[in-house]
mmCIF file with all atom_site columns, C-alpha atoms and ligand atoms in Angstrom:
data_model
loop_
_atom_site.group_PDB
_atom_site.id
_atom_site.type_symbol
_atom_site.label_atom_id
_atom_site.label_alt_id
_atom_site.label_comp_id
_atom_site.label_asym_id
_atom_site.label_entity_id
_atom_site.label_seq_id
_atom_site.pdbx_PDB_ins_code
_atom_site.Cartn_x
_atom_site.Cartn_y
_atom_site.Cartn_z
_atom_site.occupancy
_atom_site.B_iso_or_equiv
_atom_site.pdbx_formal_charge
_atom_site.auth_seq_id
_atom_site.auth_comp_id
_atom_site.auth_asym_id
_atom_site.auth_atom_id
_atom_site.pdbx_PDB_model_num
ATOM   1   C  CA  . UNK A 1 1   ? 40.601 73.451 106.286 1.00 0.00 ? 1   UNK A CA  1
ATOM   2   C  CA  . UNK A 1 2   ? 41.438 72.072 109.705 1.00 0.00 ? 2   UNK A CA  1
ATOM   3   C  CA  . UNK A 1 3   ? 38.245 73.446 111.293 1.00 0.00 ? 3   UNK A CA  1
ATOM   4   C  CA  . UNK A 1 4   ? 36.562 70.405 112.794 1.00 0.00 ? 4   UNK A CA  1
ATOM   5   C  CA  . UNK A 1 5   ? 39.249 67.773 112.500 1.00 0.00 ? 5   UNK A CA  1
ATOM   6   C  CA  . UNK A 1 6   ? 39.964 65.779 115.641 1.00 0.00 ? 6   UNK A CA  1
ATOM   7   C  CA  . UNK A 1 7   ? 43.528 64.936 114.651 1.00 0.00 ? 7   UNK A CA  1
ATOM   8   C  CA  . UNK A 1 8   ? 44.315 68.538 113.683 1.00 0.00 ? 8   UNK A CA  1
ATOM   9   C  CA  . UNK A 1 9   ? 43.201 69.461 117.209 1.00 0.00 ? 9   UNK A CA  1
ATOM   10  C  CA  . UNK A 1 10  ? 45.569 66.828 118.640 1.00 0.00 ? 10  UNK A CA  1
ATOM   11  C  CA  . UNK A 1 11  ? 48.381 68.295 116.483 1.00 0.00 ? 11  UNK A CA  1
ATOM   12  C  CA  . UNK A 1 12  ? 47.526 71.748 117.815 1.00 0.00 ? 12  UNK A CA  1
ATOM   13  C  CA  . UNK A 1 13  ? 47.495 70.331 121.396 1.00 0.00 ? 13  UNK A CA  1
ATOM   14  C  CA  . UNK A 1 14  ? 43.877 71.464 121.823 1.00 0.00 ? 14  UNK A CA  1
ATOM   15  C  CA  . UNK A 1 15  ? 42.965 67.843 122.659 1.00 0.00 ? 15  UNK A CA  1
ATOM   16  C  CA  . UNK A 1 16  ? 45.370 65.780 124.760 1.00 0.00 ? 16  UNK A CA  1
ATOM   17  C  CA  . UNK A 1 17  ? 46.953 62.600 123.482 1.00 0.00 ? 17  UNK A CA  1
ATOM   18  C  CA  . UNK A 1 18  ? 49.749 60.285 124.597 1.00 0.00 ? 18  UNK A CA  1
ATOM   19  C  CA  . UNK A 1 19  ? 52.305 61.492 122.065 1.00 0.00 ? 19  UNK A CA  1
ATOM   20  C  CA  . UNK A 1 20  ? 55.195 59.113 121.373 1.00 0.00 ? 20  UNK A CA  1
ATOM   21  C  CA  . UNK A 1 21  ? 56.895 60.928 118.502 1.00 0.00 ? 21  UNK A CA  1
ATOM   22  C  CA  . UNK A 1 22  ? 56.792 64.437 117.066 1.00 0.00 ? 22  UNK A CA  1
ATOM   23  C  CA  . UNK A 1 23  ? 58.802 66.174 114.380 1.00 0.00 ? 23  UNK A CA  1
ATOM   24  C  CA  . UNK A 1 24  ? 58.206 68.970 111.896 1.00 0.00 ? 24  UNK A CA  1
ATOM   25  C  CA  . UNK A 1 25  ? 55.962 66.866 109.645 1.00 0.00 ? 25  UNK A CA  1
ATOM   26  C  CA  . UNK A 1 26  ? 54.609 63.991 111.720 1.00 0.00 ? 26  UNK A CA  1
ATOM   27  C  CA  . UNK A 1 27  ? 52.943 63.133 114.993 1.00 0.00 ? 27  UNK A CA  1
ATOM   28  C  CA  . UNK A 1 28  ? 52.516 59.673 116.557 1.00 0.00 ? 28  UNK A CA  1
ATOM   29  C  CA  . UNK A 1 29  ? 50.347 58.873 119.543 1.00 0.00 ? 29  UNK A CA  1
ATOM   30  C  CA  . UNK A 1 30  ? 48.626 56.008 121.346 1.00 0.00 ? 30  UNK A CA  1
ATOM   31  C  CA  . UNK A 1 31  ? 45.233 55.016 119.968 1.00 0.00 ? 31  UNK A CA  1
ATOM   32  C  CA  . UNK A 1 32  ? 42.559 55.791 122.558 1.00 0.00 ? 32  UNK A CA  1
ATOM   33  C  CA  . UNK A 1 33  ? 40.884 52.394 121.968 1.00 0.00 ? 33  UNK A CA  1
ATOM   34  C  CA  . UNK A 1 34  ? 43.805 50.004 121.401 1.00 0.00 ? 34  UNK A CA  1
ATOM   35  C  CA  . UNK A 1 35  ? 43.144 46.860 119.374 1.00 0.00 ? 35  UNK A CA  1
ATOM   36  C  CA  . UNK A 1 36  ? 46.491 45.249 120.194 1.00 0.00 ? 36  UNK A CA  1
ATOM   37  C  CA  . UNK A 1 37  ? 49.208 45.561 122.900 1.00 0.00 ? 37  UNK A CA  1
ATOM   38  C  CA  . UNK A 1 38  ? 50.879 48.120 120.607 1.00 0.00 ? 38  UNK A CA  1
ATOM   39  C  CA  . UNK A 1 39  ? 48.439 50.390 118.785 1.00 0.00 ? 39  UNK A CA  1
ATOM   40  C  CA  . UNK A 1 40  ? 49.867 53.696 117.663 1.00 0.00 ? 40  UNK A CA  1
ATOM   41  C  CA  . UNK A 1 41  ? 48.580 56.190 115.103 1.00 0.00 ? 41  UNK A CA  1
ATOM   42  C  CA  . UNK A 1 42  ? 51.153 57.962 112.912 1.00 0.00 ? 42  UNK A CA  1
ATOM   43  C  CA  . UNK A 1 43  ? 49.810 61.022 111.123 1.00 0.00 ? 43  UNK A CA  1
ATOM   44  C  CA  . UNK A 1 44  ? 51.090 63.823 108.932 1.00 0.00 ? 44  UNK A CA  1
ATOM   45  C  CA  . UNK A 1 45  ? 50.679 67.311 110.375 1.00 0.00 ? 45  UNK A CA  1
ATOM   46  C  CA  . UNK A 1 46  ? 49.337 68.307 106.986 1.00 0.00 ? 46  UNK A CA  1
ATOM   47  C  CA  . UNK A 1 47  ? 45.583 67.762 106.857 1.00 0.00 ? 47  UNK A CA  1
ATOM   48  C  CA  . UNK A 1 48  ? 44.872 65.139 104.181 1.00 0.00 ? 48  UNK A CA  1
ATOM   49  C  CA  . UNK A 1 49  ? 41.348 63.731 104.524 1.00 0.00 ? 49  UNK A CA  1
ATOM   50  C  CA  . UNK A 1 50  ? 41.816 60.299 102.904 1.00 0.00 ? 50  UNK A CA  1
ATOM   51  C  CA  . UNK A 1 51  ? 44.369 58.399 100.873 1.00 0.00 ? 51  UNK A CA  1
ATOM   52  C  CA  . UNK A 1 52  ? 42.390 59.561 97.823  1.00 0.00 ? 52  UNK A CA  1
ATOM   53  C  CA  . UNK A 1 53  ? 43.655 63.097 98.430  1.00 0.00 ? 53  UNK A CA  1
ATOM   54  C  CA  . UNK A 1 54  ? 47.346 62.154 98.488  1.00 0.00 ? 54  UNK A CA  1
ATOM   55  C  CA  . UNK A 1 55  ? 49.132 63.976 95.653  1.00 0.00 ? 55  UNK A CA  1
ATOM   56  C  CA  . UNK A 1 56  ? 52.566 64.100 94.072  1.00 0.00 ? 56  UNK A CA  1
ATOM   57  C  CA  . UNK A 1 57  ? 53.610 66.809 96.524  1.00 0.00 ? 57  UNK A CA  1
ATOM   58  C  CA  . UNK A 1 58  ? 53.039 64.324 99.370  1.00 0.00 ? 58  UNK A CA  1
ATOM   59  C  CA  . UNK A 1 59  ? 55.346 61.539 98.209  1.00 0.00 ? 59  UNK A CA  1
ATOM   60  C  CA  . UNK A 1 60  ? 58.150 62.456 100.596 1.00 0.00 ? 60  UNK A CA  1
ATOM   61  C  CA  . UNK A 1 61  ? 55.728 62.901 103.458 1.00 0.00 ? 61  UNK A CA  1
ATOM   62  C  CA  . UNK A 1 62  ? 54.113 59.504 102.961 1.00 0.00 ? 62  UNK A CA  1
ATOM   63  C  CA  . UNK A 1 63  ? 57.529 57.879 102.794 1.00 0.00 ? 63  UNK A CA  1
ATOM   64  C  CA  . UNK A 1 64  ? 58.471 59.497 106.108 1.00 0.00 ? 64  UNK A CA  1
ATOM   65  C  CA  . UNK A 1 65  ? 55.175 58.299 107.621 1.00 0.00 ? 65  UNK A CA  1
ATOM   66  C  CA  . UNK A 1 66  ? 56.090 54.656 106.891 1.00 0.00 ? 66  UNK A CA  1
ATOM   67  C  CA  . UNK A 1 67  ? 59.692 55.162 108.006 1.00 0.00 ? 67  UNK A CA  1
ATOM   68  C  CA  . UNK A 1 68  ? 58.512 56.639 111.332 1.00 0.00 ? 68  UNK A CA  1
ATOM   69  C  CA  . UNK A 1 69  ? 56.047 53.794 111.861 1.00 0.00 ? 69  UNK A CA  1
ATOM   70  C  CA  . UNK A 1 70  ? 58.793 51.223 111.307 1.00 0.00 ? 70  UNK A CA  1
ATOM   71  C  CA  . UNK A 1 71  ? 61.119 53.076 113.676 1.00 0.00 ? 71  UNK A CA  1
ATOM   72  C  CA  . UNK A 1 72  ? 58.378 53.023 116.316 1.00 0.00 ? 72  UNK A CA  1
ATOM   73  C  CA  . UNK A 1 73  ? 57.847 49.282 115.761 1.00 0.00 ? 73  UNK A CA  1
ATOM   74  C  CA  . UNK A 1 74  ? 61.579 48.787 116.378 1.00 0.00 ? 74  UNK A CA  1
ATOM   75  C  CA  . UNK A 1 75  ? 61.487 50.990 119.468 1.00 0.00 ? 75  UNK A CA  1
ATOM   76  C  CA  . UNK A 1 76  ? 58.556 48.962 120.865 1.00 0.00 ? 76  UNK A CA  1
ATOM   77  C  CA  . UNK A 1 77  ? 60.425 45.701 120.261 1.00 0.00 ? 77  UNK A CA  1
ATOM   78  C  CA  . UNK A 1 78  ? 57.938 44.249 117.782 1.00 0.00 ? 78  UNK A CA  1
ATOM   79  C  CA  . UNK A 1 79  ? 59.896 44.689 114.562 1.00 0.00 ? 79  UNK A CA  1
ATOM   80  C  CA  . UNK A 1 80  ? 61.258 41.150 114.367 1.00 0.00 ? 80  UNK A CA  1
ATOM   81  C  CA  . UNK A 1 81  ? 58.052 39.434 115.493 1.00 0.00 ? 81  UNK A CA  1
ATOM   82  C  CA  . UNK A 1 82  ? 56.053 41.472 113.014 1.00 0.00 ? 82  UNK A CA  1
ATOM   83  C  CA  . UNK A 1 83  ? 53.421 44.138 112.997 1.00 0.00 ? 83  UNK A CA  1
ATOM   84  C  CA  . UNK A 1 84  ? 50.718 45.504 110.783 1.00 0.00 ? 84  UNK A CA  1
ATOM   85  C  CA  . UNK A 1 85  ? 50.384 48.940 109.202 1.00 0.00 ? 85  UNK A CA  1
ATOM   86  C  CA  . UNK A 1 86  ? 46.836 49.862 108.181 1.00 0.00 ? 86  UNK A CA  1
ATOM   87  C  CA  . UNK A 1 87  ? 45.339 52.964 106.579 1.00 0.00 ? 87  UNK A CA  1
ATOM   88  C  CA  . UNK A 1 88  ? 41.584 52.802 106.113 1.00 0.00 ? 88  UNK A CA  1
ATOM   89  C  CA  . UNK A 1 89  ? 39.832 54.751 103.378 1.00 0.00 ? 89  UNK A CA  1
ATOM   90  C  CA  . UNK A 1 90  ? 36.154 55.711 103.464 1.00 0.00 ? 90  UNK A CA  1
ATOM   91  C  CA  . UNK A 1 91  ? 33.241 54.077 105.279 1.00 0.00 ? 91  UNK A CA  1
ATOM   92  C  CA  . UNK A 1 92  ? 33.400 50.430 104.220 1.00 0.00 ? 92  UNK A CA  1
ATOM   93  C  CA  . UNK A 1 93  ? 37.006 50.208 105.379 1.00 0.00 ? 93  UNK A CA  1
ATOM   94  C  CA  . UNK A 1 94  ? 36.049 51.523 108.811 1.00 0.00 ? 94  UNK A CA  1
ATOM   95  C  CA  . UNK A 1 95  ? 37.585 55.002 108.448 1.00 0.00 ? 95  UNK A CA  1
ATOM   96  C  CA  . UNK A 1 96  ? 36.078 57.197 111.152 1.00 0.00 ? 96  UNK A CA  1
ATOM   97  C  CA  . UNK A 1 97  ? 38.567 60.082 111.358 1.00 0.00 ? 97  UNK A CA  1
ATOM   98  C  CA  . UNK A 1 98  ? 39.046 61.952 108.092 1.00 0.00 ? 98  UNK A CA  1
ATOM   99  C  CA  . UNK A 1 99  ? 42.696 62.919 108.539 1.00 0.00 ? 99  UNK A CA  1
ATOM   100 C  CA  . UNK A 1 100 ? 44.911 60.127 107.251 1.00 0.00 ? 100 UNK A CA  1
ATOM   101 C  CA  . UNK A 1 101 ? 46.530 57.996 109.920 1.00 0.00 ? 101 UNK A CA  1
ATOM   102 C  CA  . UNK A 1 102 ? 48.683 54.926 109.750 1.00 0.00 ? 102 UNK A CA  1
ATOM   103 C  CA  . UNK A 1 103 ? 47.703 52.359 112.388 1.00 0.00 ? 103 UNK A CA  1
ATOM   104 C  CA  . UNK A 1 104 ? 50.711 50.530 113.837 1.00 0.00 ? 104 UNK A CA  1
ATOM   105 C  CA  . UNK A 1 105 ? 49.384 47.315 115.389 1.00 0.00 ? 105 UNK A CA  1
ATOM   106 C  CA  . UNK A 1 106 ? 51.481 44.634 117.038 1.00 0.00 ? 106 UNK A CA  1
ATOM   107 C  CA  . UNK A 1 107 ? 52.365 42.621 120.084 1.00 0.00 ? 107 UNK A CA  1
ATOM   108 C  CA  . UNK A 1 108 ? 49.977 39.787 119.253 1.00 0.00 ? 108 UNK A CA  1
ATOM   109 C  CA  . UNK A 1 109 ? 49.452 37.492 116.269 1.00 0.00 ? 109 UNK A CA  1
ATOM   110 C  CA  . UNK A 1 110 ? 47.539 39.222 113.475 1.00 0.00 ? 110 UNK A CA  1
ATOM   111 C  CA  . UNK A 1 111 ? 45.011 37.304 111.436 1.00 0.00 ? 111 UNK A CA  1
ATOM   112 C  CA  . UNK A 1 112 ? 44.341 37.281 107.728 1.00 0.00 ? 112 UNK A CA  1
ATOM   113 C  CA  . UNK A 1 113 ? 41.970 37.990 106.097 1.00 0.00 ? 113 UNK A CA  1
ATOM   114 C  CA  . UNK A 1 114 ? 41.212 41.044 108.276 1.00 0.00 ? 114 UNK A CA  1
ATOM   115 C  CA  . UNK A 1 115 ? 37.646 41.466 109.515 1.00 0.00 ? 115 UNK A CA  1
HETATM 116 P  P1  . 5GP B 2 .   ? 39.942 54.780 111.669 1.00 0.00 ? 201 5GP B P1  1
HETATM 117 O  O1  . 5GP B 2 .   ? 38.728 54.006 112.165 1.00 0.00 ? 201 5GP B O1  1
HETATM 118 O  O2  . 5GP B 2 .   ? 39.541 56.126 111.108 1.00 0.00 ? 201 5GP B O2  1
HETATM 119 O  O3  . 5GP B 2 .   ? 40.856 54.006 110.798 1.00 0.00 ? 201 5GP B O3  1
HETATM 120 O  O4  . 5GP B 2 .   ? 40.803 55.061 112.961 1.00 0.00 ? 201 5GP B O4  1
HETATM 121 C  C1  . 5GP B 2 .   ? 40.537 56.059 113.864 1.00 0.00 ? 201 5GP B C1  1
HETATM 122 C  C2  . 5GP B 2 .   ? 41.231 55.701 115.158 1.00 0.00 ? 201 5GP B C2  1
HETATM 123 O  O5  . 5GP B 2 .   ? 41.311 56.853 115.975 1.00 0.00 ? 201 5GP B O5  1
HETATM 124 C  C3  . 5GP B 2 .   ? 40.489 54.636 115.967 1.00 0.00 ? 201 5GP B C3  1
HETATM 125 O  O6  . 5GP B 2 .   ? 41.333 53.512 116.171 1.00 0.00 ? 201 5GP B O6  1
HETATM 126 C  C4  . 5GP B 2 .   ? 40.130 55.344 117.265 1.00 0.00 ? 201 5GP B C4  1
HETATM 127 O  O7  . 5GP B 2 .   ? 40.239 54.512 118.383 1.00 0.00 ? 201 5GP B O7  1
HETATM 128 C  C5  . 5GP B 2 .   ? 41.127 56.489 117.307 1.00 0.00 ? 201 5GP B C5  1
HETATM 129 N  N1  . 5GP B 2 .   ? 40.670 57.671 118.000 1.00 0.00 ? 201 5GP B N1  1
HETATM 130 C  C6  . 5GP B 2 .   ? 39.448 58.260 117.847 1.00 0.00 ? 201 5GP B C6  1
HETATM 131 N  N2  . 5GP B 2 .   ? 39.366 59.351 118.619 1.00 0.00 ? 201 5GP B N2  1
HETATM 132 C  C7  . 5GP B 2 .   ? 40.565 59.459 119.258 1.00 0.00 ? 201 5GP B C7  1
HETATM 133 C  C8  . 5GP B 2 .   ? 41.078 60.410 120.217 1.00 0.00 ? 201 5GP B C8  1
HETATM 134 O  O8  . 5GP B 2 .   ? 40.442 61.372 120.618 1.00 0.00 ? 201 5GP B O8  1
HETATM 135 N  N3  . 5GP B 2 .   ? 42.349 60.170 120.653 1.00 0.00 ? 201 5GP B N3  1
HETATM 136 C  C9  . 5GP B 2 .   ? 43.101 59.123 120.235 1.00 0.00 ? 201 5GP B C9  1
HETATM 137 N  N4  . 5GP B 2 .   ? 44.305 59.006 120.751 1.00 0.00 ? 201 5GP B N4  1
HETATM 138 N  N5  . 5GP B 2 .   ? 42.630 58.223 119.321 1.00 0.00 ? 201 5GP B N5  1
HETATM 139 C  C10 . 5GP B 2 .   ? 41.391 58.390 118.865 1.00 0.00 ? 201 5GP B C10 1
HETATM 140 ZN ZN1 . ZN  B 3 .   ? 43.086 67.220 110.145 1.00 0.00 ? 202 ZN  B ZN1 1
#
């Protein structure tokens, strides 16, 4: 299940990452290629490949994912200015790692529509 997943390896501490939050269900760490002054990835420890695989049993987990991202935005001082939460699904969205991750982007103005 978790065989060749990069983010499962980060969860298992087999690959290093700059971890900023960890609890029983979630991990958050700095994106290796930041696209904004704040660019964190918030992930469930449970391996879920894409948003298409989220099921009823994951509702609490997904809620906690967003709550943790918002808490991190507050902690980084970007809550009031604003920030963007992004979860890409499948190739045309730009998804490259197939373990769901919520991008927390902020610290600069965000544009719309996204590229
Ligand atoms: P996606 O393109 O799938 O939405 O996002 C994957 C993100 O993971 C990218 O922003 C990329 O920079 C980040 N990433 C890829 N490999 C690593 C890694 O080994 N460590 C960390 N911290 N981030 C990574
Ligand atoms: Zn995984």
